[in-house]
mmCIF file of C-alpha atoms in Angstrom:
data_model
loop_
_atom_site.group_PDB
_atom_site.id
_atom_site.type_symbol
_atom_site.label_atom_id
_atom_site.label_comp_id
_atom_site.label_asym_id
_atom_site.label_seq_id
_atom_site.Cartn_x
_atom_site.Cartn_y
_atom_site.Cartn_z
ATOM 1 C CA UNK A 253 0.000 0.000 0.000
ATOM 2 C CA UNK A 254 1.895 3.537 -0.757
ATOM 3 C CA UNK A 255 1.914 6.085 1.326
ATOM 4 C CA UNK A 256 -0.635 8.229 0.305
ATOM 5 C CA UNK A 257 -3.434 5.654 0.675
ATOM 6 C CA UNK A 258 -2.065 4.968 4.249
ATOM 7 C CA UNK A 259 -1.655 8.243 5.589
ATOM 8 C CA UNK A 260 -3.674 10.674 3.085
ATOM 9 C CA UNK A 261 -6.586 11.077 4.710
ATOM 10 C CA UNK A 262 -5.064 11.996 8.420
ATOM 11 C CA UNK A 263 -2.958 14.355 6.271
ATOM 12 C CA UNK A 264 -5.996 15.774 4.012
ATOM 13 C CA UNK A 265 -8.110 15.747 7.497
ATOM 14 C CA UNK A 266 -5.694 17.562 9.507
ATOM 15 C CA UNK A 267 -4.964 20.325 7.550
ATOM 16 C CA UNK A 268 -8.665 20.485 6.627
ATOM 17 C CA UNK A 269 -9.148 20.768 10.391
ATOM 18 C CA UNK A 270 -6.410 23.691 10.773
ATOM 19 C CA UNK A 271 -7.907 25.587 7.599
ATOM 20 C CA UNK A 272 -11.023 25.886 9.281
ATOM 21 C CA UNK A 273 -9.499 26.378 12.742
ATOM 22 C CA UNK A 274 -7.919 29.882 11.199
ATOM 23 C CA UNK A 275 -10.996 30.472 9.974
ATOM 24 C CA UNK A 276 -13.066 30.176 12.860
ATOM 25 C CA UNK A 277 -11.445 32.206 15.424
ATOM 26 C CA UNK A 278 -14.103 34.583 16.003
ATOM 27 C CA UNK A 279 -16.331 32.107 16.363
ATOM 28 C CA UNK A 280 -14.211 29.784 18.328
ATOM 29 C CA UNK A 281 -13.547 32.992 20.400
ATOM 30 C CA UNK A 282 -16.833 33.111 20.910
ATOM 31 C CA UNK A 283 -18.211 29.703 22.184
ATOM 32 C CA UNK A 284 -15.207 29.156 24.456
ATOM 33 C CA UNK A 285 -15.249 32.728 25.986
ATOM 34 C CA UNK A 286 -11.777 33.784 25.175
ATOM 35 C CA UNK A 287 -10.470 36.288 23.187
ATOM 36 C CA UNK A 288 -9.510 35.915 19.572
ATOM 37 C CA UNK A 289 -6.046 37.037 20.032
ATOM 38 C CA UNK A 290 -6.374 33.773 22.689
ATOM 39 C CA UNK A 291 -7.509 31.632 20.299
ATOM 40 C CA UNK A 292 -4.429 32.845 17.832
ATOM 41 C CA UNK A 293 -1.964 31.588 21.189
ATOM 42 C CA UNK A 294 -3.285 28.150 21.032
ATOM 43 C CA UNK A 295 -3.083 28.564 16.922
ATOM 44 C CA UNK A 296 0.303 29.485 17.224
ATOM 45 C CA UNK A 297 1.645 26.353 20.250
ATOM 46 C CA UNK A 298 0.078 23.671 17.538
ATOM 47 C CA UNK A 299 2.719 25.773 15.171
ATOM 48 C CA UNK A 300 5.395 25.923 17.422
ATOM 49 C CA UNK A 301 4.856 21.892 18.554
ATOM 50 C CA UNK A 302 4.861 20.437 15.282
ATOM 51 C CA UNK A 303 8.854 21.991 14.588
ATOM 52 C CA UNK A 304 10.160 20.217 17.804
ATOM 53 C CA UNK A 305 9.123 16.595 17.311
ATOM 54 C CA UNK A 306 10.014 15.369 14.338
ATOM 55 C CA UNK A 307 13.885 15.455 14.543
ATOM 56 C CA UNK A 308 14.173 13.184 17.215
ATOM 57 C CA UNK A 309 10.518 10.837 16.319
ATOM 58 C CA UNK A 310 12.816 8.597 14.485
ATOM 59 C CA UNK A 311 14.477 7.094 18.047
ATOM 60 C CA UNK A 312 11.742 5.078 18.817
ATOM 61 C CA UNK A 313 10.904 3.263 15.634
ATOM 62 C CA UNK A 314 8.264 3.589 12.609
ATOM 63 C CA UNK A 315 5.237 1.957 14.268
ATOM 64 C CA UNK A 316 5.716 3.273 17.455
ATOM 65 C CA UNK A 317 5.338 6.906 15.992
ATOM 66 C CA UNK A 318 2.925 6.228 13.703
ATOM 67 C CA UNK A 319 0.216 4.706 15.888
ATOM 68 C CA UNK A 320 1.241 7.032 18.456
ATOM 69 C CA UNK A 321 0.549 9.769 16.815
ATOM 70 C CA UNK A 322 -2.692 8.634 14.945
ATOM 71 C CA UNK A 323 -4.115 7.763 18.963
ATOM 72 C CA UNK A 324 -2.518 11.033 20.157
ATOM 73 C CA UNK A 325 -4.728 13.003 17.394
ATOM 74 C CA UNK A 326 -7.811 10.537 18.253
ATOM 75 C CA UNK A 327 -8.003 11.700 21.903
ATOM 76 C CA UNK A 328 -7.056 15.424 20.973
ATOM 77 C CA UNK A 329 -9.989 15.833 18.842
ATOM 78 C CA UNK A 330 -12.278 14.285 21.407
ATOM 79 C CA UNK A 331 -11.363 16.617 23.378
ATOM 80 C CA UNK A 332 -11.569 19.458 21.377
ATOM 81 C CA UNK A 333 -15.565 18.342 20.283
ATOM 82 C CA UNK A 334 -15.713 17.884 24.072
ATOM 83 C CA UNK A 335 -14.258 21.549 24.723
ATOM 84 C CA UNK A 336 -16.321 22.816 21.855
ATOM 85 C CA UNK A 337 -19.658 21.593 22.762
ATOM 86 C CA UNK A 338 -20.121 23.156 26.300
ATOM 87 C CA UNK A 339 -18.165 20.284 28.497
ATOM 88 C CA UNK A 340 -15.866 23.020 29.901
ATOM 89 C CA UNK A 341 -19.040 25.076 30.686
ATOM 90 C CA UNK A 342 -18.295 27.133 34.134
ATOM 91 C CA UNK A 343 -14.287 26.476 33.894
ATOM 92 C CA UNK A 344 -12.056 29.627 34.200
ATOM 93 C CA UNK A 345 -11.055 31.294 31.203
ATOM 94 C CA UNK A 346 -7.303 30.135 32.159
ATOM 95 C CA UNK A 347 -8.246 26.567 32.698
ATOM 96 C CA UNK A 348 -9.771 26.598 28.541
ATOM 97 C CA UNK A 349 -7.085 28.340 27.283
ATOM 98 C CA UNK A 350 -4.214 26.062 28.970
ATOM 99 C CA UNK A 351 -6.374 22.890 27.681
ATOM 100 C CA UNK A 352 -6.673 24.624 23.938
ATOM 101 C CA UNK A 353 -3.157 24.952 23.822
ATOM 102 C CA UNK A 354 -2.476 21.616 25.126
ATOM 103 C CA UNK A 355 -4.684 20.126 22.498
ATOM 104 C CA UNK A 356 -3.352 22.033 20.148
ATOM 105 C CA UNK A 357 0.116 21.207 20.758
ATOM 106 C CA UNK A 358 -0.655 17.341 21.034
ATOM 107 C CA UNK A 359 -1.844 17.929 17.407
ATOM 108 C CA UNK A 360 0.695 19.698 16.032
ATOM 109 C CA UNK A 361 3.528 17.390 16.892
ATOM 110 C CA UNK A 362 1.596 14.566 16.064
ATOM 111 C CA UNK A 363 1.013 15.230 12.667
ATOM 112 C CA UNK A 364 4.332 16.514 12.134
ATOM 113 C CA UNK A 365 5.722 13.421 13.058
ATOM 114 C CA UNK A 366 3.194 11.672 10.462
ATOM 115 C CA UNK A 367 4.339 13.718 8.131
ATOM 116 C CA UNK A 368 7.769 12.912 8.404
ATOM 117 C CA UNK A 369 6.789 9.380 8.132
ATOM 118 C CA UNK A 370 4.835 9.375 5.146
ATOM 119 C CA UNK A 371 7.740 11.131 3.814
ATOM 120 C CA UNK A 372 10.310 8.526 4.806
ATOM 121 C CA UNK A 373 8.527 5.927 3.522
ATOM 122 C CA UNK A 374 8.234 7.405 0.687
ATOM 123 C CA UNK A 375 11.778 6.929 -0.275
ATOM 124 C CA UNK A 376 11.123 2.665 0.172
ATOM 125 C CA UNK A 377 8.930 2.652 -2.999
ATOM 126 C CA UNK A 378 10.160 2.131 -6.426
ATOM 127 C CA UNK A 379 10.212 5.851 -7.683
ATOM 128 C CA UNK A 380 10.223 7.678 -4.907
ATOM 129 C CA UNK A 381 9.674 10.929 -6.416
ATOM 130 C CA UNK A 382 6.509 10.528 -7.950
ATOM 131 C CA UNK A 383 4.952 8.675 -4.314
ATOM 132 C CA UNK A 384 6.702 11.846 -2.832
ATOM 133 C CA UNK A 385 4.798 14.267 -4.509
ATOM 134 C CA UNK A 386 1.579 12.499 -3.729
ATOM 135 C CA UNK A 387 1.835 12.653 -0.116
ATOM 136 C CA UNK A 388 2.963 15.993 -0.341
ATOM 137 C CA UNK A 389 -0.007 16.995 -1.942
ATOM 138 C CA UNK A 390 -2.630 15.253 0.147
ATOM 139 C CA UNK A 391 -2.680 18.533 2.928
ATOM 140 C CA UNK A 392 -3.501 20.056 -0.318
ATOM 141 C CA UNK A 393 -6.560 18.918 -0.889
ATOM 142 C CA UNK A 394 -7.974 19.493 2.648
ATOM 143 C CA UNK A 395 -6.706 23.168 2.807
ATOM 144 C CA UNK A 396 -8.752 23.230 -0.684
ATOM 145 C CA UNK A 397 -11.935 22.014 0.629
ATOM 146 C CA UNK A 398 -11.989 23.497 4.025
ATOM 147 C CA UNK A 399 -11.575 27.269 1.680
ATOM 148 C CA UNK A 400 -14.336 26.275 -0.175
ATOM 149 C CA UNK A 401 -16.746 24.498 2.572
ATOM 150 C CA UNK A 402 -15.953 25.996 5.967
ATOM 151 C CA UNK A 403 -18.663 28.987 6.136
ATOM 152 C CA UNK A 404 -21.559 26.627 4.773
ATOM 153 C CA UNK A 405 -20.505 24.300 7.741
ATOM 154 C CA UNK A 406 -20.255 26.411 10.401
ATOM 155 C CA UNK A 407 -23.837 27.311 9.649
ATOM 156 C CA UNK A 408 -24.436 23.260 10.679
ATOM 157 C CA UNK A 409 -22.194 23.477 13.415
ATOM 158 C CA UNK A 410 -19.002 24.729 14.816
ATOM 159 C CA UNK A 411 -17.995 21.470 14.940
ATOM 160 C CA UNK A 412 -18.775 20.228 12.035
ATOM 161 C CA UNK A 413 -15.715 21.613 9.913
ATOM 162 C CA UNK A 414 -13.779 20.145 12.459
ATOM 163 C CA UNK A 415 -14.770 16.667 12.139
ATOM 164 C CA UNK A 416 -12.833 15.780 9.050
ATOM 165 C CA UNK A 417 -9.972 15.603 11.200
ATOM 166 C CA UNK A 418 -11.073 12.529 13.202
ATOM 167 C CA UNK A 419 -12.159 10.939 10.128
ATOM 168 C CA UNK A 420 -8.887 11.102 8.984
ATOM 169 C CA UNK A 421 -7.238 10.049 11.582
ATOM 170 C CA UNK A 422 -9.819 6.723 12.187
ATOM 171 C CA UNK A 423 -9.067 5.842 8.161
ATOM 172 C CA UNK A 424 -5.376 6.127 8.314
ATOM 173 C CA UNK A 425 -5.409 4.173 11.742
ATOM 174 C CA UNK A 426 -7.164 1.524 10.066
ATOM 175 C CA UNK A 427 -5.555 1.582 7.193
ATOM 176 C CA UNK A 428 -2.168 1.255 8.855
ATOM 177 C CA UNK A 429 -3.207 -1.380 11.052
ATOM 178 C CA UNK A 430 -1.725 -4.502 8.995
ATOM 179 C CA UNK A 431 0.665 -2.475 7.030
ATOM 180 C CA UNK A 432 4.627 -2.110 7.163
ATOM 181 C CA UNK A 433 5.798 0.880 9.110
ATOM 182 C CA UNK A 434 8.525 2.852 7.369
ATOM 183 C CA UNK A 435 12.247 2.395 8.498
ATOM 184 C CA UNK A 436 12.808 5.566 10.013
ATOM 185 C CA UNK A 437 16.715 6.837 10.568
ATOM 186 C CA UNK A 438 17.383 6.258 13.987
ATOM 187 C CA UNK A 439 19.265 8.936 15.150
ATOM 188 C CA UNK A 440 18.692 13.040 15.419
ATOM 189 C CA UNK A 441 21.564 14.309 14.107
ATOM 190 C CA UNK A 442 21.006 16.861 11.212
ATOM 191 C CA UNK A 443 22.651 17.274 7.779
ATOM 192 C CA UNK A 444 24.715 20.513 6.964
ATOM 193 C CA UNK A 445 21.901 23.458 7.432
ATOM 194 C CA UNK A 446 22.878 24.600 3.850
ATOM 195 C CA UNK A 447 20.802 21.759 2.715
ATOM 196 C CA UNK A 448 17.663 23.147 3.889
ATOM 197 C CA UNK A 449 18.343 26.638 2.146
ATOM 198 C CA UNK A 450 15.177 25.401 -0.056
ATOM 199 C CA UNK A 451 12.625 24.654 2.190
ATOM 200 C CA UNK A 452 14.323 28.421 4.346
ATOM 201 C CA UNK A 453 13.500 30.009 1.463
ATOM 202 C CA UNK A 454 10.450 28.446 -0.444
ATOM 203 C CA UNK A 455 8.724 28.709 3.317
ATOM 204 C CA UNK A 456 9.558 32.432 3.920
ATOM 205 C CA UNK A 457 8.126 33.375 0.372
ATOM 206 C CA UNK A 458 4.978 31.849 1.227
ATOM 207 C CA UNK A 459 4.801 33.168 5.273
ATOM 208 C CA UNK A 460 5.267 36.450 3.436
ATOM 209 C CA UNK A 461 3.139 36.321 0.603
ATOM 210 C CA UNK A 462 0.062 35.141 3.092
ATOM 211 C CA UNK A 463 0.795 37.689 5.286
ATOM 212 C CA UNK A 464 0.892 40.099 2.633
ATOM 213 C CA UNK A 465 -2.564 39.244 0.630
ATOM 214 C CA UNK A 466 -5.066 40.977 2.474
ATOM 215 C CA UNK A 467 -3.184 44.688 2.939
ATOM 216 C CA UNK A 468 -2.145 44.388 -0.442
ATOM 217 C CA UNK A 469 -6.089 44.006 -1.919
ATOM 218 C CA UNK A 470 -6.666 46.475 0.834
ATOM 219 C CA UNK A 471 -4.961 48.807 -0.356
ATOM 220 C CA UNK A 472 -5.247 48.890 -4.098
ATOM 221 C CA UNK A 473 -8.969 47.380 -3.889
ATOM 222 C CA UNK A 474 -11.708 49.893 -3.883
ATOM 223 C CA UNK A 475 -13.556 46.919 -1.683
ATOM 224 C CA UNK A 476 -15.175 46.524 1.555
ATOM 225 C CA UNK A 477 -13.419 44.414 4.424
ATOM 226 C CA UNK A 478 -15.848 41.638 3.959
ATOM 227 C CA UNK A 479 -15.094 41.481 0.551
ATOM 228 C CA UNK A 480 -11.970 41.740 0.748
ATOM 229 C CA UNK A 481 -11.544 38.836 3.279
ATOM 230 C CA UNK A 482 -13.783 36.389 0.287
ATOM 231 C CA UNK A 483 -11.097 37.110 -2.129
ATOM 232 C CA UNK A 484 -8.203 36.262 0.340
ATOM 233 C CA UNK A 485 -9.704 33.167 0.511
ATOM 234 C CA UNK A 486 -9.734 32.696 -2.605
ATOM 235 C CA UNK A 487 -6.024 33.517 -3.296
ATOM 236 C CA UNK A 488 -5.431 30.859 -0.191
ATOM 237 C CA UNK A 489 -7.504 28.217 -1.999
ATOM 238 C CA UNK A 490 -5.603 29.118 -5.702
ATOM 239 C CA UNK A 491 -2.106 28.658 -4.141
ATOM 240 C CA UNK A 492 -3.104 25.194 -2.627
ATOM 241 C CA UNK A 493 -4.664 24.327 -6.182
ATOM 242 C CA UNK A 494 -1.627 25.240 -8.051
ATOM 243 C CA UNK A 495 0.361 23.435 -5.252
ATOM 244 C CA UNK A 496 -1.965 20.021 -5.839
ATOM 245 C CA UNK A 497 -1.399 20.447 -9.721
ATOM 246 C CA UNK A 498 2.545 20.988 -9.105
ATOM 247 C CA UNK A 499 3.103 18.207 -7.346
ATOM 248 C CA UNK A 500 0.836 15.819 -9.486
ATOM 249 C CA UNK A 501 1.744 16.495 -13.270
ATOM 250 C CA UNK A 502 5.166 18.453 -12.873
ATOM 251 C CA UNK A 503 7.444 16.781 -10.383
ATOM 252 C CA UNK A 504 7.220 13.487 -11.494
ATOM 253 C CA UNK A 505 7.794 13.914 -14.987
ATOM 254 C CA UNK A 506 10.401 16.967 -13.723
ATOM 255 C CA UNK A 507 13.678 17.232 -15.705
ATOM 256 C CA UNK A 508 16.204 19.798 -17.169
ATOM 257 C CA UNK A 509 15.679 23.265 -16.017
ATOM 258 C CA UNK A 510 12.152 23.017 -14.353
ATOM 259 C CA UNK A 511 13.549 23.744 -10.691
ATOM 260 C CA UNK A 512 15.173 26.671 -12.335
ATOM 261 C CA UNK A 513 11.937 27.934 -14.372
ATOM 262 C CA UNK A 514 9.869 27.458 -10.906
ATOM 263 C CA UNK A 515 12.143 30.160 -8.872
ATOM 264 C CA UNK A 516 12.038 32.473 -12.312
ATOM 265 C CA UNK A 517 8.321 31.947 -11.483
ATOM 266 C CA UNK A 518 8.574 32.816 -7.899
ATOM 267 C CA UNK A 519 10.106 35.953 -8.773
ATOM 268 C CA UNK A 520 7.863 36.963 -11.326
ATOM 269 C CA UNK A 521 5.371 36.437 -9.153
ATOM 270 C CA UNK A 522 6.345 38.456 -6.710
ATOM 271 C CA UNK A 523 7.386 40.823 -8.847
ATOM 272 C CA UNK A 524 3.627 41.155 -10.384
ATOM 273 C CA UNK A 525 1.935 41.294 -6.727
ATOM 274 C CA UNK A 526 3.519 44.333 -6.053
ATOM 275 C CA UNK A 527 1.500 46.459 -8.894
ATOM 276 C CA UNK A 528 -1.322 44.641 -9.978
ATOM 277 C CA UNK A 529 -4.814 45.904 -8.886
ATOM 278 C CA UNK A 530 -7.344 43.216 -9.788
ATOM 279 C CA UNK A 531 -8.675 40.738 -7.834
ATOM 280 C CA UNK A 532 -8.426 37.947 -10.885
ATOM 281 C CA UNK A 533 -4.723 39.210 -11.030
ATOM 282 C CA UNK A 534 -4.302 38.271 -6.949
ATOM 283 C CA UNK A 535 -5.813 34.974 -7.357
ATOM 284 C CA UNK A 536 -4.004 33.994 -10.754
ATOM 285 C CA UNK A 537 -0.622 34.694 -9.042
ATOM 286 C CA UNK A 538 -1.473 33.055 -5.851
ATOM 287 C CA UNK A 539 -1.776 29.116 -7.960
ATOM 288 C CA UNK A 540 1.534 30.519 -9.387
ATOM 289 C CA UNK A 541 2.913 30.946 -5.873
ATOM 290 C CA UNK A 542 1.664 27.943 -4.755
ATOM 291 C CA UNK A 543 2.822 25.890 -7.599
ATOM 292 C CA UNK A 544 6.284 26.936 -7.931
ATOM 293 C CA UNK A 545 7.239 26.709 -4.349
ATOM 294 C CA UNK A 546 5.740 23.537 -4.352
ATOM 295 C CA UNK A 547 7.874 22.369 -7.135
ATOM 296 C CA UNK A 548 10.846 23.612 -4.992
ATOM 297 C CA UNK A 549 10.702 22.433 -1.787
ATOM 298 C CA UNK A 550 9.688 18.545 -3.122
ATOM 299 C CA UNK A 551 12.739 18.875 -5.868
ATOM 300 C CA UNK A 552 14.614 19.396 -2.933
ATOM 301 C CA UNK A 553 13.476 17.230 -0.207
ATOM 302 C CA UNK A 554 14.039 14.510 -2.858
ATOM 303 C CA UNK A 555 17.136 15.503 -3.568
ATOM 304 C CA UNK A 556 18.647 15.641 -0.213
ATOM 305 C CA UNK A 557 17.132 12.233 1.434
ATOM 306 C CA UNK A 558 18.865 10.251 -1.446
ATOM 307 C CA UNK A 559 21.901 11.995 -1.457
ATOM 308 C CA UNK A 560 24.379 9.473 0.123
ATOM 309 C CA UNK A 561 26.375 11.494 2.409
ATOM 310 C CA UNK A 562 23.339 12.043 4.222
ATOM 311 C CA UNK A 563 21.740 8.374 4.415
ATOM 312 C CA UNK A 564 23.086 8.092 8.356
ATOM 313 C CA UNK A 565 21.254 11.574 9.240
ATOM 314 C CA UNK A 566 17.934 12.773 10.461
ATOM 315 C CA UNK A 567 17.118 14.685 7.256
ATOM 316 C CA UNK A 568 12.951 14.581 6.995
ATOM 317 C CA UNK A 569 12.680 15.643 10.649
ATOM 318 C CA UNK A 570 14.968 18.646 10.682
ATOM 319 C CA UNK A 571 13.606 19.277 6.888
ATOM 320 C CA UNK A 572 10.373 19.453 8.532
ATOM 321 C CA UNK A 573 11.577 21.518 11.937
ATOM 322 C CA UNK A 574 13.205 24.110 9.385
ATOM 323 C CA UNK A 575 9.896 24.281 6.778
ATOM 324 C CA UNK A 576 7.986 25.244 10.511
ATOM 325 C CA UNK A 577 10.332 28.131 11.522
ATOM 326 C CA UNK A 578 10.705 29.719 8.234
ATOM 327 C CA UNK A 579 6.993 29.670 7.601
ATOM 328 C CA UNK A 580 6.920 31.395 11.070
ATOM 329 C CA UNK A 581 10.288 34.172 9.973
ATOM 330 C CA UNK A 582 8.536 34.472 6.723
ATOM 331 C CA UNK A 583 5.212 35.663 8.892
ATOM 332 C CA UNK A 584 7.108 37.830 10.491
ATOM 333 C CA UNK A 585 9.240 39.393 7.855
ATOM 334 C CA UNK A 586 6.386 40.356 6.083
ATOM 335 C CA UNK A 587 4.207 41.845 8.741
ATOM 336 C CA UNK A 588 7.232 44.059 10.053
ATOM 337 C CA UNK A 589 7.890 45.385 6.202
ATOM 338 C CA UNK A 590 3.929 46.095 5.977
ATOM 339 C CA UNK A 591 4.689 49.579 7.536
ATOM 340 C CA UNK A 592 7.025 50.272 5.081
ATOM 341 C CA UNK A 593 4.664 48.685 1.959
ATOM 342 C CA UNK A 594 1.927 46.993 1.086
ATOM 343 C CA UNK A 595 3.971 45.641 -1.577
ATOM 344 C CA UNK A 596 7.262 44.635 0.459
ATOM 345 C CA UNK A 597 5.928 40.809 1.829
ATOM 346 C CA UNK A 598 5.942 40.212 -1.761
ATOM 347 C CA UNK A 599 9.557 41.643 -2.560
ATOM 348 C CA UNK A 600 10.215 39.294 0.001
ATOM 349 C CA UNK A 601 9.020 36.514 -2.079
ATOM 350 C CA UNK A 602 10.283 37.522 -5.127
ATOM 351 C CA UNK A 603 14.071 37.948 -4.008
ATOM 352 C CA UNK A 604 13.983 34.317 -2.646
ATOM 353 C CA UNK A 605 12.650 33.598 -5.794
ATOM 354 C CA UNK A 606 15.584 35.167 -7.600
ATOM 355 C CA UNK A 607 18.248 33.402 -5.110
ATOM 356 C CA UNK A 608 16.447 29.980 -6.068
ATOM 357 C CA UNK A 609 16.148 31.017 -9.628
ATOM 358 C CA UNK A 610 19.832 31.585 -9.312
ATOM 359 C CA UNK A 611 20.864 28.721 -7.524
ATOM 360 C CA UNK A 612 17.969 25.733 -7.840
ATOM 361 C CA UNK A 613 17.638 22.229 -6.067
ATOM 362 C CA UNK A 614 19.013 19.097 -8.144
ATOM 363 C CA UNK A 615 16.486 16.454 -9.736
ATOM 364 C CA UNK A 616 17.131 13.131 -7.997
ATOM 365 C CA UNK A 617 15.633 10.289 -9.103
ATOM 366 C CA UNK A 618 14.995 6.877 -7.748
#
């Protein structure tokens, strides 16, 4: 069984479940009686979780970390529909908050450390970059449908756009139950950090560009907030499309100078963002975004867990740890250049564009 059918729907679910999670805040906010900038904290610990554990999952052994992590995510989301539908009723604001943030936390480190298993085992089948891209697209397709479907669900329930995540993780538990685990690398010791200049740089164009969407239609849209917020979405659900097309049709038949052409992409992309004023023009750019960063970051994760010289290191976990924190510098970068420009998140993305177009990741096959 590949990895995709084994762990694509906890992967699909999951980030389904954190779509809608962003989403919801105000809502969320509301029903649990905390604050939306609370509600960001807990956000931001399932974030900050999900960098630590992988590097060091691969000490205690594929199945170990597998079904670990798909029980760890079973009994977080009970307790998050538990949380969610008035079990914590008459508990302290402090008490919900430290709970949400646990929760939180347990799910952001376990699917991290799914991730990097999926991705590992990935590299046992017979060409590894093709099964690659598939599980790298499967979060994908969640992110997709949770753009598309999360305000028509809410109207069912507040937890009801949540639910896909349990799903997921039921399937994949099943699914895994009679399968081989992956041979993870035993050990936590990382490859040179110039390896991961990809994923550094592919994850801070995207941080920033994200960041960046909303002040940018802002400010050269004659539209309302409300508006305004629709069409983000729509940019968010374009970059995950272009990023599902990427991986499915051009990495696996990738060769010659298509790593190169994706970062001359990236920069023209960001180049673009900075004067157009339409909201097709936002959305258009966003699948090219999406797609070329995409084509980047897999190019290079394939390259660097079959390079030789790395086969005794921890190189999925600390790819995975670095792909975290430069989402998170990327974030930041832009939203500290938004005083200077509504434009400058996306000169952010272009110039790591230019480095990559410059200097791209090999194409490794196996």
């Amino acid at each position: 069984m590949s990895p995709a059918f084994l762990f694509g729907p906890i992967l699909a679910g999951h980030a389904f479940q954190q779509t809608a999670f962003i989403a919801m805040v105000s809502v969320l906010a509301q029903l649990l009686g905390l604050s939306e900038s609370q509600i960001g904290i807990a956000i931001a610990a399932g974030l900050l979780m999900s960098a630590f554990g992988p590097p060091f999952a691969g000490l205690l052994g594929g199945r170990v970390v597998i079904v670990g992590a798909l029980c760890g995510l079973l009994m977080a989301n009970l307790a998050l529909f538990g949380l969610l539908g008035g079990v914590a009723s008459g508990i302290s604001s402090g008490l919900i908050l430290t709970v949400l943030i646990v929760i939180r936390g347990v799910q952001g480190l376990s699917v991290s450390c799914l991730l990097m298993a999926a991705q590992q085992a990935s590299f046992e089948a017979p060409d590894s970059l093709k099964t690659l891209a598939k599980v790298q697209s499967m979060g994908s397709l969640g992110r997709i449908g949770a753009s598309l479907s999360v305000g028509l669900l809410v109207l069912l329930s507040p937890l009801a756009p949540l639910v896909p995540g349990a799903i997921g993780a039921l399937l994949s538990l099943f699914r895994i139950r009679n399968a081989t685990p992956p041979r993870l690398r035993a050990t936590a010791r990382p490859p040179d950090i110039a390896a991961f200049r990809v994923t550094a740089l592919t994850q801070i164009a995207v941080g920033a560009s994200q960041i960046g969407l909303a002040p940018a239609m802002m400010a050269r849209l004659s539209l309302s907030p409300e508006a305004i917020a629709g069409y983000a979405g729509l940019c968010l659900a374009a970059a995950n499309l272009g990023l599902f097309l990427a991986l499915r049709l051009i990495v696996p038949r990738a060769a010659g100078q298509v790593a190169r052409l994706a970062g001359l992409g990236l920069l023209l992309a960001g180049a673009f963002m900075t004067i157009v004023a339409h909201p097709a023009a936002f959305i258009v750019i966003s699948f090219v975004i999406g797609g070329s960063t995409a084509v980047l970051f897999t190019l290079n994760l394939s390259d660097i867990m079959t390079r030789k010289d790395f086969a005794q290191l921890q190189v999925a976990g600390w790819n995975g740890a670095v792909q975290i924190a430069s989402l998170a510098i990327g974030v930041g970068l832009g939203s500290a250049f938004l005083t200077l420009s509504s434009a400058a998140p996306f000169v952010i993305a272009g110039l790591c564009g230019a480095v990559l177009a410059i200097f791209p990741p090999q194409i490794q096959r196996t």
